[in-house]
CSV table of C-alpha atoms and ligand atoms in Angstrom, one decimal:
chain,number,residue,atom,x,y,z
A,78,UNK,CA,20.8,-0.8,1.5
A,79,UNK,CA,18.7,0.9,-0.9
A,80,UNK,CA,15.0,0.3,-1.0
A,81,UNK,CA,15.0,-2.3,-4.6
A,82,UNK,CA,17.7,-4.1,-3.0
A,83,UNK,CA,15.8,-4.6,0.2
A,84,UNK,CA,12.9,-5.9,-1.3
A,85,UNK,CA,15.1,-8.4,-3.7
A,86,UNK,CA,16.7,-9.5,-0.2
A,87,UNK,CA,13.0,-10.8,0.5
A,88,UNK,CA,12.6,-12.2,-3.0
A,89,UNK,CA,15.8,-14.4,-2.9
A,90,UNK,CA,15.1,-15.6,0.8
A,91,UNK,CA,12.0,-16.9,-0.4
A,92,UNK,CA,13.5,-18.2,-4.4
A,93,UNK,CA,16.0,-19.7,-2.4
A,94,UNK,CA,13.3,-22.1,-0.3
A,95,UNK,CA,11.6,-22.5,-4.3
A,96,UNK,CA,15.1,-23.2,-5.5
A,97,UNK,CA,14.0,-21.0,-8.4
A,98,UNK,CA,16.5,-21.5,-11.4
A,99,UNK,CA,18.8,-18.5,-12.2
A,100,UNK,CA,16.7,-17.7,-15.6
A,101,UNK,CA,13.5,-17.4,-13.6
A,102,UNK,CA,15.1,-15.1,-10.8
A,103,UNK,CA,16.7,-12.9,-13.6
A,104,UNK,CA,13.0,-12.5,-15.5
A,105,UNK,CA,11.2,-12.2,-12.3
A,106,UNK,CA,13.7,-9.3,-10.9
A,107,UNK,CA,14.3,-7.0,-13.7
A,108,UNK,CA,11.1,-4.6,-14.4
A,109,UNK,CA,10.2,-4.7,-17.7
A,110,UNK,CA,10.1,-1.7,-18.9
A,111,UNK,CA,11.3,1.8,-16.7
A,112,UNK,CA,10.0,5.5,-17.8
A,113,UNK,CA,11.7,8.4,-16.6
A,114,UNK,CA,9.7,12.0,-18.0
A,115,UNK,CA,10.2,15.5,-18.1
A,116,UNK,CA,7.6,17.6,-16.8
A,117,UNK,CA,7.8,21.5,-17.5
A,118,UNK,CA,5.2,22.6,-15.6
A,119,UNK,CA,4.2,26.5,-15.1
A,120,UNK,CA,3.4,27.4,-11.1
A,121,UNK,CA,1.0,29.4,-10.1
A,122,UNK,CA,3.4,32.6,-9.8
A,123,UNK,CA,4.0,32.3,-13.7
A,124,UNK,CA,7.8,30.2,-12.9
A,125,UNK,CA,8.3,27.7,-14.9
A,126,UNK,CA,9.7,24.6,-13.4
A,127,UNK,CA,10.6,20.8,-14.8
A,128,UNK,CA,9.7,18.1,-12.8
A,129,UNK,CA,10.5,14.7,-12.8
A,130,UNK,CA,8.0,11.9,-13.1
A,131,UNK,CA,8.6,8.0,-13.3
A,132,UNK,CA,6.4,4.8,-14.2
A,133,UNK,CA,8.1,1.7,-13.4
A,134,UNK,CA,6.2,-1.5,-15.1
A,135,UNK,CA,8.0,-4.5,-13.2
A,136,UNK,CA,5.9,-7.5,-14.1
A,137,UNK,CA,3.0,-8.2,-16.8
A,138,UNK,CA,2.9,-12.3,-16.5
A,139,UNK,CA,-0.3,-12.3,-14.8
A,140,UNK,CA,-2.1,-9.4,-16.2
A,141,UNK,CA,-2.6,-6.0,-16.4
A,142,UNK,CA,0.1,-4.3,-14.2
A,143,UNK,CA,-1.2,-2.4,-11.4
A,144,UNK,CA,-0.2,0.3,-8.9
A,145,UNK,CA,-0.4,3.9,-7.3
A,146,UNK,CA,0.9,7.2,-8.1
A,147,UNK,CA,2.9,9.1,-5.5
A,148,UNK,CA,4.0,12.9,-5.3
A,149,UNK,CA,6.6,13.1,-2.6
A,150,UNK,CA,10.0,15.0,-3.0
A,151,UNK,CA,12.1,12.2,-1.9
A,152,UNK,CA,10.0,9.8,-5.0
A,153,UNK,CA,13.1,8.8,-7.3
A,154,UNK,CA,13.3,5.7,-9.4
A,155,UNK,CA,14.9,3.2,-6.8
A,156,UNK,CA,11.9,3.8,-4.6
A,157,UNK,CA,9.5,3.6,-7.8
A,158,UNK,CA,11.4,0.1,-8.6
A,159,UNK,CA,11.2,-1.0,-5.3
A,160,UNK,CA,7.6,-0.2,-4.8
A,161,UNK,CA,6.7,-1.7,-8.1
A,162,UNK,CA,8.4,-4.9,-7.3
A,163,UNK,CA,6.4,-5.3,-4.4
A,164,UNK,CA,3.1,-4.9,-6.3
A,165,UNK,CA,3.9,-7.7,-8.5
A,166,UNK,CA,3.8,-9.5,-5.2
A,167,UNK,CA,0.9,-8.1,-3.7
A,168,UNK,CA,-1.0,-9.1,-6.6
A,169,UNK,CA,-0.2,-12.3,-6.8
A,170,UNK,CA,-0.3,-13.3,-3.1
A,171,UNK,CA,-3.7,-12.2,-3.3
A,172,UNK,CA,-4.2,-14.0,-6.5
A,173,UNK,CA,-5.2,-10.7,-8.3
A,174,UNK,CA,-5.3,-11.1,-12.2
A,175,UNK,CA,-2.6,-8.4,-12.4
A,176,UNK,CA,0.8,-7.5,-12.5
A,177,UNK,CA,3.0,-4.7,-10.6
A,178,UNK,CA,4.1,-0.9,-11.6
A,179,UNK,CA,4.4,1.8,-9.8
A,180,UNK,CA,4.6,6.3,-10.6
A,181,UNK,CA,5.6,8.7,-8.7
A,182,UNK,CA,6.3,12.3,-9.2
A,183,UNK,CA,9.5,14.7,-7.7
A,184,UNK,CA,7.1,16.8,-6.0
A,185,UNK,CA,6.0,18.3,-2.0
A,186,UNK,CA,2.6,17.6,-2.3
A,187,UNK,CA,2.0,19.9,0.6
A,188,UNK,CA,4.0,22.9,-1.2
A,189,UNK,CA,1.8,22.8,-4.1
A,190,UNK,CA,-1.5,24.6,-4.8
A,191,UNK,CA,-4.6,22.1,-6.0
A,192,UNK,CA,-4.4,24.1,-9.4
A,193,UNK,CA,-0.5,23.3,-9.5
A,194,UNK,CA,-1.4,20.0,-9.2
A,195,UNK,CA,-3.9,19.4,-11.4
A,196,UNK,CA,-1.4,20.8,-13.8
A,197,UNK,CA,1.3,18.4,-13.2
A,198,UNK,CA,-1.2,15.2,-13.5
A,199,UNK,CA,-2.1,16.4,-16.9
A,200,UNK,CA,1.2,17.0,-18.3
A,201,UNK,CA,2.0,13.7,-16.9
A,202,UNK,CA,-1.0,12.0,-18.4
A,203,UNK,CA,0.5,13.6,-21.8
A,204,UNK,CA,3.5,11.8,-21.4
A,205,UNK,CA,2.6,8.3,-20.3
A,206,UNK,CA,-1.0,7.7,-22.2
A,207,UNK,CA,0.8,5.4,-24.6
A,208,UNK,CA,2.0,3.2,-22.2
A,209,UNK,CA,-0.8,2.8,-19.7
A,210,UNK,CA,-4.4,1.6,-20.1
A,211,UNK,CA,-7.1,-0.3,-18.6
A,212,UNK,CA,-5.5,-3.6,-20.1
A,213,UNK,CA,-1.8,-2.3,-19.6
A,214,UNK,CA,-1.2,-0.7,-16.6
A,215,UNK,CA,-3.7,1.4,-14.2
A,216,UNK,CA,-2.6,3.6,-11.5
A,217,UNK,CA,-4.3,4.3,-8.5
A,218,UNK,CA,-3.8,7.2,-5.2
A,219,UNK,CA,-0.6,6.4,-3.3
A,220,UNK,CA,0.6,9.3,-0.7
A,221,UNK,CA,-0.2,13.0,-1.9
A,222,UNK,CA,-2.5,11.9,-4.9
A,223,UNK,CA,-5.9,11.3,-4.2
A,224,UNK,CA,-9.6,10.7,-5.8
A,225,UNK,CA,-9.5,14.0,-7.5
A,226,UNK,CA,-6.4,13.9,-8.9
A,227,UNK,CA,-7.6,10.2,-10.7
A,228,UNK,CA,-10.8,12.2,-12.0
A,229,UNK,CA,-8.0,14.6,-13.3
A,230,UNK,CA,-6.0,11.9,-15.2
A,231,UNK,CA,-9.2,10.2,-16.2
A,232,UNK,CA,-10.5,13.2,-17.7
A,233,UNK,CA,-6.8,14.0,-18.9
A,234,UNK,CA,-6.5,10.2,-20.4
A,235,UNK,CA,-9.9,10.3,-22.0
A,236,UNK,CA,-8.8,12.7,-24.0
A,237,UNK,CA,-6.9,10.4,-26.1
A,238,UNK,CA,-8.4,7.3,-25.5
A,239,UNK,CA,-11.8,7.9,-25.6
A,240,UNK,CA,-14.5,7.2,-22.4
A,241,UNK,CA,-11.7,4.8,-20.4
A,242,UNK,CA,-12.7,5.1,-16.7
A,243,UNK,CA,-11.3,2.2,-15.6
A,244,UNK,CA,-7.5,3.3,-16.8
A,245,UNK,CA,-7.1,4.1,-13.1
A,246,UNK,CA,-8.9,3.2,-9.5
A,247,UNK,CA,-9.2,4.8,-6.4
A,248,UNK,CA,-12.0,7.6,-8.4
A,249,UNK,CA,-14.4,9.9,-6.5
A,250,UNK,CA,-17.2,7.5,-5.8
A,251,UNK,CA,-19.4,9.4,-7.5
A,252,UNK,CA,-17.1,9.7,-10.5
A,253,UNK,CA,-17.0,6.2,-11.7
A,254,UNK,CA,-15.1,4.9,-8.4
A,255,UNK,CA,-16.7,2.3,-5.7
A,256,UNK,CA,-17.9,2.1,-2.0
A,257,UNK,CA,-15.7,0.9,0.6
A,258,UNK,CA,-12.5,2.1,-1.5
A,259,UNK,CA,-11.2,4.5,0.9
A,260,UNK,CA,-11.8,2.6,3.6
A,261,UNK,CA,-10.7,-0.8,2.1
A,262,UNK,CA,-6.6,-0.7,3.4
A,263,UNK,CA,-7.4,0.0,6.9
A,264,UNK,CA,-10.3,-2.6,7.2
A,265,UNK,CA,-8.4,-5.6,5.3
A,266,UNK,CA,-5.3,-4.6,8.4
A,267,UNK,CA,-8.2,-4.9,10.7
A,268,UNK,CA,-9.5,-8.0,9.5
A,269,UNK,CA,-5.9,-9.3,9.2
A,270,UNK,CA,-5.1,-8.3,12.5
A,271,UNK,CA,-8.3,-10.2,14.0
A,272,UNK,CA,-7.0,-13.2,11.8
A,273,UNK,CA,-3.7,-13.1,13.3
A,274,UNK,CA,-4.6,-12.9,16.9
A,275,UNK,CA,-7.1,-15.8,16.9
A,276,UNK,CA,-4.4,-17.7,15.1
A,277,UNK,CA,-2.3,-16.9,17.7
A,278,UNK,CA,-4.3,-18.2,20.2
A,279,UNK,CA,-4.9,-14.7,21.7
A,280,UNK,CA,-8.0,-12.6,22.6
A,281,UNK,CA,-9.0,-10.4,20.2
A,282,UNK,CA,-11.5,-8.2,23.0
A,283,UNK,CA,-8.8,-5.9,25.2
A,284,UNK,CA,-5.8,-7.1,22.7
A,285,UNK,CA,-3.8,-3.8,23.1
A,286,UNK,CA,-2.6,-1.9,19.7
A,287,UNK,CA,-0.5,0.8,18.9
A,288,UNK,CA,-0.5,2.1,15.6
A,289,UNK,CA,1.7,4.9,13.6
A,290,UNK,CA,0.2,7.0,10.9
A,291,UNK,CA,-3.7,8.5,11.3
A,292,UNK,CA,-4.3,9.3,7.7
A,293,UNK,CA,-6.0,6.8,5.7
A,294,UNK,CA,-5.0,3.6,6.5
A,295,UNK,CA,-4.2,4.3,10.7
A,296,UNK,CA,-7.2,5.5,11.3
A,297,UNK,CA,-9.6,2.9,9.5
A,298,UNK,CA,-7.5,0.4,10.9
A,299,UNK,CA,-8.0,1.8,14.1
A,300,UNK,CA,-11.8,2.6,13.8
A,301,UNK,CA,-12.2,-1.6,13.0
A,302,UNK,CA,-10.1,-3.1,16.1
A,303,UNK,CA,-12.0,-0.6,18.4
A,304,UNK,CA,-15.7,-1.7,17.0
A,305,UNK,CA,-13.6,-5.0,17.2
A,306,UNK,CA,-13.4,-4.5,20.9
A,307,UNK,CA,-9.5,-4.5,20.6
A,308,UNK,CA,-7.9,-1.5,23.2
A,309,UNK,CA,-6.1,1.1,20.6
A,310,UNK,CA,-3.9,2.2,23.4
A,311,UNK,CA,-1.9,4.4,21.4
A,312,UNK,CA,-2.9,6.5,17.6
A,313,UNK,CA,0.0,8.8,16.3
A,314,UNK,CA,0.5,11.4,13.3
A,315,UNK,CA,3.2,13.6,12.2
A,316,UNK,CA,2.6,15.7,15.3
A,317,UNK,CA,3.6,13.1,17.5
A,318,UNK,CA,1.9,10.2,19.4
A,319,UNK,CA,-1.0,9.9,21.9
A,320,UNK,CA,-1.6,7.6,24.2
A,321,UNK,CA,-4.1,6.2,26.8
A,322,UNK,CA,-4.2,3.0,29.0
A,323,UNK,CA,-7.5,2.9,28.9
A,324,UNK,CA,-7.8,3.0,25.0
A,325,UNK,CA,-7.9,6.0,23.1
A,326,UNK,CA,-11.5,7.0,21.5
A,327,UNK,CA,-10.6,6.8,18.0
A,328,UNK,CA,-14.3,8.3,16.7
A,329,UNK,CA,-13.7,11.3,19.1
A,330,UNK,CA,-9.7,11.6,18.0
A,331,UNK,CA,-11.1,11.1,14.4
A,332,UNK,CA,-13.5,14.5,14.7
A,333,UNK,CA,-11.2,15.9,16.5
A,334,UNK,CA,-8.3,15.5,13.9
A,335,UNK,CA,-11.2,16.4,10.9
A,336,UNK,CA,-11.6,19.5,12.9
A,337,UNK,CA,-8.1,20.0,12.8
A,338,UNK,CA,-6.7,19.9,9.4
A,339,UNK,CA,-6.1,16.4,9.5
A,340,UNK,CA,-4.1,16.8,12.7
A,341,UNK,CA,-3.4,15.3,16.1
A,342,UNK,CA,-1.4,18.1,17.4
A,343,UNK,CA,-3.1,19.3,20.8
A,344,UNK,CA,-5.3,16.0,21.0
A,345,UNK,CA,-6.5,16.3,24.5
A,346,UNK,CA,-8.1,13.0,25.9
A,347,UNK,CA,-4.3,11.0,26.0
A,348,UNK,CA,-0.9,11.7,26.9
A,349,UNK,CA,1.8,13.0,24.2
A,350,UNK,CA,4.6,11.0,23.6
A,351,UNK,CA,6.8,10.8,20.7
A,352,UNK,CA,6.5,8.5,17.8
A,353,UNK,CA,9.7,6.4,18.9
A,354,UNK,CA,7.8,5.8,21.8
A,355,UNK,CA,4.7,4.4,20.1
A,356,UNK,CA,7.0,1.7,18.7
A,357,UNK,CA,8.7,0.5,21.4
A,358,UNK,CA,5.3,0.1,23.8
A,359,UNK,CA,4.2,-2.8,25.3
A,360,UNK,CA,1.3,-3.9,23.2
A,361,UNK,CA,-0.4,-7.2,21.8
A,362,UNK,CA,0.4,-5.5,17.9
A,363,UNK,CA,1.8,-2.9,16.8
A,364,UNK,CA,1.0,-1.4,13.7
A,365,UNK,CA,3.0,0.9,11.8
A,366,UNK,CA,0.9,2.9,9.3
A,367,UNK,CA,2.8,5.7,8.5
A,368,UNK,CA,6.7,5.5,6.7
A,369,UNK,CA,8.7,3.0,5.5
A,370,UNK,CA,11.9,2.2,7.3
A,371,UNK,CA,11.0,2.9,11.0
A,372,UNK,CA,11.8,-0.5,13.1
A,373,UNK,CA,16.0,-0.4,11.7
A,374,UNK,CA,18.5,-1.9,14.0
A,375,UNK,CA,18.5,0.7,16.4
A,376,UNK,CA,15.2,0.1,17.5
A,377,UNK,CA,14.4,-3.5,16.9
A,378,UNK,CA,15.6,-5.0,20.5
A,379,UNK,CA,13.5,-2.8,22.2
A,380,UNK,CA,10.5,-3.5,20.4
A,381,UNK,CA,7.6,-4.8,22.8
A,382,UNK,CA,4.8,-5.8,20.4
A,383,UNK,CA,3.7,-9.2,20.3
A,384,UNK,CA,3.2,-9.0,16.5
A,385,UNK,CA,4.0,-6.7,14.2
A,386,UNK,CA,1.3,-6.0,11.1
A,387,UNK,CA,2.9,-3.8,8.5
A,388,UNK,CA,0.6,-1.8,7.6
A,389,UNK,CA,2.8,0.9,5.7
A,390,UNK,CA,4.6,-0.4,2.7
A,391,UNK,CA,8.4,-1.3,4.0
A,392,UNK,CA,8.2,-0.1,7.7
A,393,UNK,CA,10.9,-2.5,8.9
A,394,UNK,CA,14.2,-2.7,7.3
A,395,UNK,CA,15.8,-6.0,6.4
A,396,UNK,CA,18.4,-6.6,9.3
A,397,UNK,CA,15.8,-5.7,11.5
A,398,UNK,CA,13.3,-8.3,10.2
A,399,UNK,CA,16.2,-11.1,11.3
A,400,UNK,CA,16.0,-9.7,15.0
A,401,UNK,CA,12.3,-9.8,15.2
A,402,UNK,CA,12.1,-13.0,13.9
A,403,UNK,CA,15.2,-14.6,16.3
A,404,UNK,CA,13.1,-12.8,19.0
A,405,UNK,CA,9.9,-14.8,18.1
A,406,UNK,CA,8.0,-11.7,17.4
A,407,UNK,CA,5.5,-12.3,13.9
A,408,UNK,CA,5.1,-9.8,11.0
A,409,UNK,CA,2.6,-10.0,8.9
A,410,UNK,CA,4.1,-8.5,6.0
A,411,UNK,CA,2.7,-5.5,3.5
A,412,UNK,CA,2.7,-7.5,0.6
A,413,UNK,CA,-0.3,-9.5,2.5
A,414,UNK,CA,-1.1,-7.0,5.1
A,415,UNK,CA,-1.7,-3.8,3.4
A,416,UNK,CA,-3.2,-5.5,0.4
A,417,UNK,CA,-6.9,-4.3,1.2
A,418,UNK,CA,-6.5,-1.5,-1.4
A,419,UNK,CA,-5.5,-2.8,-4.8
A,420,UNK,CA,-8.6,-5.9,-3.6
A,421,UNK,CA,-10.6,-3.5,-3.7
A,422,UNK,CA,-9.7,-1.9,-6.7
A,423,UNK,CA,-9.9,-4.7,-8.8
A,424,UNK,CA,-13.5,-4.4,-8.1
A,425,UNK,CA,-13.6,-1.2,-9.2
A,426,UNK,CA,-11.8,-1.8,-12.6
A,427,UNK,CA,-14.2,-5.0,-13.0
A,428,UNK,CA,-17.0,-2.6,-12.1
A,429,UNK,CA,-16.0,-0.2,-14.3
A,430,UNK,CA,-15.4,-3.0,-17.0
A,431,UNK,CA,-18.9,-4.1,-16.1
A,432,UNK,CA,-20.9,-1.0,-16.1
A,433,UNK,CA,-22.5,-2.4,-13.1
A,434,UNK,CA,-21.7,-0.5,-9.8
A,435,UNK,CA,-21.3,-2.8,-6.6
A,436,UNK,CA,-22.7,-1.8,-3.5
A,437,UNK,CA,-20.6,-1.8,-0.1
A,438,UNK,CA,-22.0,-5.0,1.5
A,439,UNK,CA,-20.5,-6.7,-1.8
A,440,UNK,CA,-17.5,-5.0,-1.8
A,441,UNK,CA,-17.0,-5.5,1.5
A,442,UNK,CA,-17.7,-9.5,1.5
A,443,UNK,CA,-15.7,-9.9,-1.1
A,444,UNK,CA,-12.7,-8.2,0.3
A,445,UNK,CA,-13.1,-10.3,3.6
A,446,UNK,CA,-13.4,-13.4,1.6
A,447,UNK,CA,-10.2,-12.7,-0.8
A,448,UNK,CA,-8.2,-11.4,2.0
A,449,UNK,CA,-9.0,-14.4,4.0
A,450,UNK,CA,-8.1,-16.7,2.0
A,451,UNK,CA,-4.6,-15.4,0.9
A,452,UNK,CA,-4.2,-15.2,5.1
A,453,UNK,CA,-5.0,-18.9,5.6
A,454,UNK,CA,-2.5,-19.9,2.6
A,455,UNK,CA,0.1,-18.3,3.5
A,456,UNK,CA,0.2,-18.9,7.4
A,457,UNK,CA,-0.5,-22.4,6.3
A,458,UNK,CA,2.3,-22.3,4.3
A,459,UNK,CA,4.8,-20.7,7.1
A,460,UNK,CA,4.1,-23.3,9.4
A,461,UNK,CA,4.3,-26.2,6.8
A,462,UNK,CA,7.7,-24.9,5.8
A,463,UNK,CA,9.1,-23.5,9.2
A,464,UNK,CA,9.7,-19.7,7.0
A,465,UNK,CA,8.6,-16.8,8.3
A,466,UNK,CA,5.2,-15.4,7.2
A,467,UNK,CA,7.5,-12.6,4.7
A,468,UNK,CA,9.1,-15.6,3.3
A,469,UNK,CA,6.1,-17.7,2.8
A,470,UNK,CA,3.4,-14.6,1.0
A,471,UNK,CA,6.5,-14.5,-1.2
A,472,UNK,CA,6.6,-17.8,-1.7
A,473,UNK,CA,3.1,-17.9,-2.6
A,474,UNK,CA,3.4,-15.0,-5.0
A,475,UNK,CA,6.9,-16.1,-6.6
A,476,UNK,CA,5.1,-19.7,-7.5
A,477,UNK,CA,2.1,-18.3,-9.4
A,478,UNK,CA,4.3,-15.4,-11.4
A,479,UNK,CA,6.9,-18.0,-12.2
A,480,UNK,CA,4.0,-20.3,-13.5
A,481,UNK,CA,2.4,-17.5,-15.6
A,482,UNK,CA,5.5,-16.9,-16.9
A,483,UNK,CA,6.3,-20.6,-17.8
A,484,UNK,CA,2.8,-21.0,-19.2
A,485,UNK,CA,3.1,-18.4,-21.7
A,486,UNK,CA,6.5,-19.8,-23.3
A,487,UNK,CA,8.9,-17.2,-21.5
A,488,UNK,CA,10.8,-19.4,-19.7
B,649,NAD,P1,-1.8,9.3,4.6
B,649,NAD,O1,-1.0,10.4,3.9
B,649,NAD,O2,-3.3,9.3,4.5
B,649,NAD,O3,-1.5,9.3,6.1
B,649,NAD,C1,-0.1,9.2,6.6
B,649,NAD,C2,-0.1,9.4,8.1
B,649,NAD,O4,1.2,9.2,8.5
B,649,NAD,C3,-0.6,10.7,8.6
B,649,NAD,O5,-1.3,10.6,9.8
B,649,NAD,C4,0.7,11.5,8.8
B,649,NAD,O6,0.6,12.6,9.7
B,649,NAD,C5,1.6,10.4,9.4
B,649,NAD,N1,3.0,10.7,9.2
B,649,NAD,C6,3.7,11.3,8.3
B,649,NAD,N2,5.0,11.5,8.6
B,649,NAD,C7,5.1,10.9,9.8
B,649,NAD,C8,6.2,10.7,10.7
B,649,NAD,N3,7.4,11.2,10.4
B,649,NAD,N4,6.0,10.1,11.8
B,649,NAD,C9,4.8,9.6,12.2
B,649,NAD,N5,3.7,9.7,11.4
B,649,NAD,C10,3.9,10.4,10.2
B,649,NAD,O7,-1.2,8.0,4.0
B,649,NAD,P2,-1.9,6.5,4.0
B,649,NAD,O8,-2.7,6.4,2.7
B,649,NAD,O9,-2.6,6.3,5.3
B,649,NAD,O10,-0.7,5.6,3.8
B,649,NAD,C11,0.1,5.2,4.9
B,649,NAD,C12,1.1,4.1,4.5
B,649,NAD,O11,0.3,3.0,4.0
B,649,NAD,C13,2.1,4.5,3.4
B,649,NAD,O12,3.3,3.8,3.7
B,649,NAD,C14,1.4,3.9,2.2
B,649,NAD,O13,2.4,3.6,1.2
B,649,NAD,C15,0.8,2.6,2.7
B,649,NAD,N6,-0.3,2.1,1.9
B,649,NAD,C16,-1.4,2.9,1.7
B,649,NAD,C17,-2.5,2.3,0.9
B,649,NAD,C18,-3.7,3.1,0.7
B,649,NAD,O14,-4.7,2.5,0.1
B,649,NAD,N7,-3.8,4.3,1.1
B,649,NAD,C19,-2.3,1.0,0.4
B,649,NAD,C20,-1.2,0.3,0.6
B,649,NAD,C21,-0.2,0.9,1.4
C-alpha cells in the first residue's frame, strides 16, 4: 500500500462513521492542484544536474494551505500527496485557519553542500512564486530543510513579491521567525503525552518511555517527560538505540550528541541496542519520532507499549493500526500528536502579519491551550463514539473541512 492510499484508508474509516456523501469524499480526497518542476541546478564541481521538485496543494476550504518542505531522495509525489493530505487534517483537528500542501525536493540532503543547497531553494522559489504566498500557501522546514534555508526562500520570494516574510514559517528567530518554534513539535508530544497518561488513569512520575528519532522532535519530547518526571528509559538515532533502566539523562545524552555531530553513536551512560528493540520494549509509551512506517505487521504483536504517541508523521502502517487497536493498545495519532509545529507556526504567520513579535511565555500558553483542547475533543469524541482516537481526530477534522466547503457553495 502506497503512502496516499494509506492515509485515504484513515479518511474513509472515519467518512464512513460521518456517512459522508460520495460528492463530499470525492472533493475532500482529490488535491487541488499538483506541481511537478524541473530544477537544473549547477553543483559545486561545475555538473549540471536537474532535480525534481513538487508542491502538492490538497485542500484550500479553510484557508490558506499550509505545510513543510522536505529534501530527501526517496521525496516523490505519492509521499508529497500523502503528506499533504494529512495537513489538511492536522489543521483542521487543531482548528487552524488553514488548509494542507506539502513540497519536497528529489535530493540527499546530507550529500549536498550548504552552497548547493541554497542553490536549489532558489531555483525552486523561481518556479513556484506564483503559486504560493502568505494568503495561498506557506511552507515551512520538514526533514533536511531548516531555518536557513526559509531565510533563503524568503529572501528568494521577496524578490518578486516584495517584503513578504510571512510566505513561510519555521525562520531564524532572529530573521522574522518566533520563540519556542523549534522546540514547539516535541513539547506539544510531551504535553500530549502527559494528557494521555492522566486520561488513562496512569502516573505520569516514573511512566516509562521509549522514544525513536533524537533530532528535533525526540529529543524535545524527551527533554519535557524527563523535567515531567516521566523515566525516558530508552532515546535512539540512526546509530542505533540506548538504553537504561534507570532512565537515560537526556540533558547529558543531548551535549553529548551536540558534541557529536548530532550523533548517539558511542553514547556511554546506557546500553546499545538496536532500534527494533526500542520498539518492542516494555514501556508505559512508546514514541516513535524518527520514520514513517516502522510498527508494519511484522512487528505489531510484539509491541509492549501501553500507548503508542506518533510522534513521526505515518510511523505505523495501516494493517498494523487494526492489531494495536484489537490488542487494546492506544495511539494517539500524528495528525493530533505531532501537531505542535504548524500551532506554532500560525503564530508566527499571525506575528509576522502583525508586526508584533510574541514572546515564548505566549507562545508557549497558547500552544498548551490549542493543543489541549483539540486533545479533550477528540478523546471525548472516541469514547462517545466507541472509534479509535485515528478515527475520531479525523472525524473532527473531516466535519469542519466538509462544512467550509458546504459554506462556501462547493458542495
Ligand atoms: P530530524 O531530522 O531532526 O531527526 C530525525 C531523527 O531520526 C534523528 O535522530 C535521526 O538520526 C533519526 N533517524 C533517522 N533515520 C533513522 C533510522 N533508520 N532509525 C532510527 N532513527 C533514525 O527530524 P525531526 O524534525 O525530528 O522529525 C522527525 C519526524 O517527525 C519526521 O517523521 C517528521 O516528518 C515528523 N515531524 C516533524 C515536525 C517538526 O516540526 N520537525 C513536525 C511534524 C512532524
Amino acid at each position: 500500500m502506497r503512502a496516499f492510499e494509506a492515509v485515504q484508508q484513515y479518511f474513509n474509516s472515519a467518512a464512513d462513521e460521518l456517512e459522508l456523501n460520495d460528492e463530499l469524499r470525492t472533493l475532500l480526497t482529490i488535491p487541488e492542484r499538483e506541481i511537478t518542476v524541473q530544477l537544473p541546478v549547477e553543483m559545486d564541481d561545475g555538473r549540471k544536474v536537474s532535480l525534481l521538485g513538487y508542491r502538492v496543494q490538497h485542500n484550500r476550504a479553510r484557508g490558506p494551505m499550509k505545510g513543510g518542505l522536505r529534501y530527501h531522495h526517496e521525496v516523490d509525489l505519492d509521499e508529497v500527496r500523502s503528506l499533504a493530505s494529512l495537513m489538511t487534517w492536522k489543521t483542521a483537528v487543531v482548528n487552524l485557519p488553514y488548509g494542507g500542501a506539502k513540497g519536497g525536493v528529489a535530493v540527499d540532503s546530507r550529500a549536498i553542500s550548504s552552497r548547493e543547497k541554497e542553490r536549489i531553494t532558489r531555483k525552486f522559489v523561481d518556479e513556484i512564486h506564483e503559486l504560493i504566498g502568505p494568503d495561498k500557501d506557506i511552507p515551512a522546514p520538514d526533514m533536511g530543510t531548516d531555518h536557513e534555508v526559509m531565510a533563503w526562500f524568503v529572501n528568494q520570494y521577496n524578490k518578486y513579491a516584495g517584503f513578504n516574510p510571512a510566505v513561510v514559517t519555521g525562520k531564524p528567530v532572529e530573521h522574522y521567525g518566533i520563540p519556542g518554534r523549534e522546540e514547539a513539535t516535541g513539547r506539544g508530544v510531551g504535553i500530549l503525552t502527559i494528557k494521555a497518561l492522566a486520561r488513562l488513569g496512569r502516573k505520569v512520575a516514573g511512566s516509562t518511555v521509549a522514544i525513536q528519532g533524537f533530532g528535533n522532535v525526540g529529543a524535545h519530547a524527551a527533554k519535557f517527560l524527563a523535567e515531567s518526571e516521566c523515566k525516558v528509559v530508552a532515546i535512539s538515532d540512526v546509530s542505533g538505540g540506548y538504553y537504561n533502566a534507570d532512565g537515560v539523562d537526556i540533558l547529558n545524552a543531548a551535549r553529548f550528541a551536540r558534541d557529536h555531530q548530532n550523533s548517539l553513536a558511542g553514547y556511554p551512560n546506557a546500553d546499545q541496542i538496536t532500534n527494533e528493540q526500542l520498539l518492542e520494549l516494555d514501556v508505559t509509551v512508546l514514541i516513535p519520532a524518527a520514520l514513517g512506517s516502522v510498527i508494519t505487521t511484522d512487528n505489531a504483536d510484539r509491541i509492549k507499549a501501553k500507548m503508542i504517541i506518533e510522534a513521526a508523521n505515518s510511523p505505523v502502517r495501516p494493517e498494523a493500526d487494526q492489531i494495536l487497536i484489537d490488542r487494546g493498545i492506544p495511539i494517539l495519532p500524528d495528525v493530533l500528536a505531532n501537531a505542535g509545529g504548524v500551532t506554532v507556526s500560525y503564530f508566527e504567520w499571525a506575528q509576522n502579519r502583525q508586526f508584533y513579535q510574541w514572546n515564548l511565555n505566549r507562545v508557549r500558553g497558547e500552544l498548551d491551550h490549542l493543543l489541549t483542547t483539540a486533545f479533550e475533543t477528540v478523546w471525548e469524541l472516541a469514547a462517545q463514539r466507541n472509534v479509535s482516537l485515528r478515527t475520531a481526530a479525523f472525524m473532527v477534522a473531516i466535519e469542519r473541512v466538509a462544512r467550509a466547503t458546504k459554506l462556501a457553495g462547493l458542495a
